[in-house]
CSV table of C-alpha atoms in Angstrom, one decimal:
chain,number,residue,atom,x,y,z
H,1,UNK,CA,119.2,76.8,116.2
H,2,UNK,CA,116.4,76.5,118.8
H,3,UNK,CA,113.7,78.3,119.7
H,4,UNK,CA,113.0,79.2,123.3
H,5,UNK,CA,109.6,80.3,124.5
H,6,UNK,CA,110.8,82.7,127.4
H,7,UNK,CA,112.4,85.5,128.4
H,8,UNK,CA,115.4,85.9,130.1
H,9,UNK,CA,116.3,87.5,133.4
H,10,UNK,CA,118.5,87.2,136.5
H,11,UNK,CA,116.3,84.6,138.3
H,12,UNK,CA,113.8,82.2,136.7
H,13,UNK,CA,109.9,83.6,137.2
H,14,UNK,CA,106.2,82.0,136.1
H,15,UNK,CA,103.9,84.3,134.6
H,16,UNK,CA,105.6,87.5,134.2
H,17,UNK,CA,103.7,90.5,132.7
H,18,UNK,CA,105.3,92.2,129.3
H,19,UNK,CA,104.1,95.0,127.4
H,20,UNK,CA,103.6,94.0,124.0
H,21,UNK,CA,103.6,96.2,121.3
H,22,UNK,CA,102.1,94.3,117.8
H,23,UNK,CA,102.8,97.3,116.0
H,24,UNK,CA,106.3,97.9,117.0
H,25,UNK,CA,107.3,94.1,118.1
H,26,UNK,CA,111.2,95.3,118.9
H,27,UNK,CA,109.7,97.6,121.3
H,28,UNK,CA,108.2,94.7,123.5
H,29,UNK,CA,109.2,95.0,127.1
H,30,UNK,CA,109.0,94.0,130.7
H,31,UNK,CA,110.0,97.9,131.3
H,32,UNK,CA,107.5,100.2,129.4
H,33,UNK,CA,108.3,103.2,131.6
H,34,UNK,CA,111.6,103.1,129.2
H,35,UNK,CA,109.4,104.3,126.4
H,36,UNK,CA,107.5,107.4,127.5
H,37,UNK,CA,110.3,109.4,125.9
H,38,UNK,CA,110.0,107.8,122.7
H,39,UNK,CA,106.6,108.3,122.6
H,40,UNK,CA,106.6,111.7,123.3
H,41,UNK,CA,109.0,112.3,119.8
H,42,UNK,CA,106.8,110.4,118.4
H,43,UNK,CA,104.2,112.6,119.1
H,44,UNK,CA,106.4,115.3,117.8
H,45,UNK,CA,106.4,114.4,114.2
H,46,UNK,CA,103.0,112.5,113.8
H,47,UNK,CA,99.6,112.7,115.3
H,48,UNK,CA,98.9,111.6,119.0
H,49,UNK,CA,96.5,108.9,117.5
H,50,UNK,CA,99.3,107.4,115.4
H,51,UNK,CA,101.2,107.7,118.7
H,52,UNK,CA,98.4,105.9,120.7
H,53,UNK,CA,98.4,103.2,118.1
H,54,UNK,CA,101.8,102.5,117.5
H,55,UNK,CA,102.1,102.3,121.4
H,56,UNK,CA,98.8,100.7,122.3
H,57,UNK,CA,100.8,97.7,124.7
H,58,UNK,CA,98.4,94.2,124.4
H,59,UNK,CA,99.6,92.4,128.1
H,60,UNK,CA,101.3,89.2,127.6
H,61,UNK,CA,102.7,86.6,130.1
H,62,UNK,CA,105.7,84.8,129.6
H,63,UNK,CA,108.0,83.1,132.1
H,64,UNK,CA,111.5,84.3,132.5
H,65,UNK,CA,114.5,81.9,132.9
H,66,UNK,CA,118.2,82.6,133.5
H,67,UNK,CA,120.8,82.9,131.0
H,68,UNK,CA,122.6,80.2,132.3
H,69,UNK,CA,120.4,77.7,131.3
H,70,UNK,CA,121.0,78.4,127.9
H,71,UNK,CA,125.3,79.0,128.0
H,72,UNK,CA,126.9,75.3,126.7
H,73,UNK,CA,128.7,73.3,128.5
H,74,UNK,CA,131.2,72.1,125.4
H,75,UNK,CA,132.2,75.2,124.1
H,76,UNK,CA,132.8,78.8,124.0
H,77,UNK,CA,130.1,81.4,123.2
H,78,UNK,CA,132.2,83.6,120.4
H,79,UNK,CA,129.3,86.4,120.4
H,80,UNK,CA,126.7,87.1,122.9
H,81,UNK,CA,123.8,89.9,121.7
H,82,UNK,CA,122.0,91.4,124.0
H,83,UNK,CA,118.8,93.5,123.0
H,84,UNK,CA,116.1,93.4,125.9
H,85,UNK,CA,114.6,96.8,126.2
H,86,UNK,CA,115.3,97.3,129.9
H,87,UNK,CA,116.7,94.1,131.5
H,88,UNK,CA,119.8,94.3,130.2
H,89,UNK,CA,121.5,94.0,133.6
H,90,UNK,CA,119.1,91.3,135.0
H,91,UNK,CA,120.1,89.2,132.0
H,92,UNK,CA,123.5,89.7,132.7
H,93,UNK,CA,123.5,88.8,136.5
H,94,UNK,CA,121.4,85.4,135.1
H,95,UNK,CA,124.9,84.2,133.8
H,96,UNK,CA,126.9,81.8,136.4
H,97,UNK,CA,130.3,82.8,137.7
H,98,UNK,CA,132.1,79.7,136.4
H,99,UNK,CA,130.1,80.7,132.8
H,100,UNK,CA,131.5,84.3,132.1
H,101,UNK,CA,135.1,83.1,130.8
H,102,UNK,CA,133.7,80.8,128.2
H,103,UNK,CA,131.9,84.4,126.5
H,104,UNK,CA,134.8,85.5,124.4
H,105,UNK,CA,132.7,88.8,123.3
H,106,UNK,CA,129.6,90.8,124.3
H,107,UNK,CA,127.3,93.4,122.7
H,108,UNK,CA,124.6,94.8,125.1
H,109,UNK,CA,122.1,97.8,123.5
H,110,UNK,CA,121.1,100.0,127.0
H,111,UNK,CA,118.7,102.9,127.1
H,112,UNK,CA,120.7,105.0,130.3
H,113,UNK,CA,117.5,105.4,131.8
H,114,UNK,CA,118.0,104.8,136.2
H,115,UNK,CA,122.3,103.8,135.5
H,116,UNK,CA,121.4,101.3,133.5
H,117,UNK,CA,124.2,102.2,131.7
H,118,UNK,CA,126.8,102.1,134.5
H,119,UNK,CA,125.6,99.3,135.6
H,120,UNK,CA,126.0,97.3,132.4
H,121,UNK,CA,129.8,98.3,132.5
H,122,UNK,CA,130.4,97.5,135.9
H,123,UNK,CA,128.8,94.1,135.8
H,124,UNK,CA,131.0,93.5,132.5
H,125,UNK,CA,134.1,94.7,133.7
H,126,UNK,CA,133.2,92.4,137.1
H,127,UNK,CA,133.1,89.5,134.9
H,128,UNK,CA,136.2,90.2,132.9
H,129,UNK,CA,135.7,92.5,130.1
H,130,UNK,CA,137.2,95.2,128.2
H,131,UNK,CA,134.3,97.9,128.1
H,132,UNK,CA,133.5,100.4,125.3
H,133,UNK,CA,130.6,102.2,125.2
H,134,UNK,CA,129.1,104.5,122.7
H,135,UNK,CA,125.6,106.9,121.5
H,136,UNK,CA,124.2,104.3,119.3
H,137,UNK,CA,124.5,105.1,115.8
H,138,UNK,CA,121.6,106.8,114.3
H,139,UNK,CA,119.4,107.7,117.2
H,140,UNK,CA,119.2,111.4,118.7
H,141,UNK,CA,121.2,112.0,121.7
H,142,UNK,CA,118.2,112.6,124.1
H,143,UNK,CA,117.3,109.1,123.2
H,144,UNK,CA,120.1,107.8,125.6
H,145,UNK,CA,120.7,104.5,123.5
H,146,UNK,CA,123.9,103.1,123.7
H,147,UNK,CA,125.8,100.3,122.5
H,148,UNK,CA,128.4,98.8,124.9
H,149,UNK,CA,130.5,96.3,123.7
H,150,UNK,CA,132.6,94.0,126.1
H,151,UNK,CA,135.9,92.0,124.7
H,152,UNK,CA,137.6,89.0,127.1
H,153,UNK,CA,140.5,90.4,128.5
């Protein structure tokens, strides 16, 4: 395994701001507009100061480099995870044509928020996917969270 200091996008970028959450690290995102509503049920079970703290976003820059950099040239990618609070469709569209048939299988996690989640699917099915998508398991249905999972026709 290697380790990559960057994010990932659909063109690479220099110094690219991210919200950074050291409280709740998972969280971290390029898109904290995506995470108003959680906040607010958040502030629904504890105190707004928890809230505040929990979400209190320390600004860190990172540059952002394509997926395709990082697809191998000598084989097949059996599983590809995708978890990126909000870019899940710039990641995507950073894969290369001539890339997509050598990804066997595909698991993206969306928050609908703007069509994200149609536009996941379409960009899938574009590159030659099978498409299900499904509520996440475990999270409240206002939440929006979803989990699509895309299989090589």
């Amino acid at each position: 395994m290697t380790l990559h200091e960057c994010a990932l996008g659909r063109q690479a970028e220099s110094a690219v701001l991210f919200s950074f959450y050291p409280l709740l690290p998972a969280n971290s995102t390029r898109h904290p507009e995506i995470k108003e509503l959680p906040k607010e049920q958040m502030a629904e079970k504890v105190d707004r100061k928890t809230v505040e703290q929990f979400y209190h976003a320390q600004p860190v820059s990172a540059s952002v480099e394509r997926l395709a950099a990082f697809v191998p040239d000598d084989r097949d990618v059996d599983l590809l995870k995708i978890d990126v609070e909000g870019a899940e469709a710039d990641v995507l569209l950073g894969v290369d044509d001539e890339q997509w048939p050598r990804i066997r299988r595909i698991v993206v996690e969306v928050v609908d928020l703007n069509e994200r989640l149609a536009t996941v699917c379409e960009v899938l099915r574009g590159a030659g996917f099978d498409v299900d998508a499904r509520r996440a398991p475990m999270t409240e249905e206002e939440n929006r969270y979803y989990m699509v999972h895309g299989v090589r026709r």
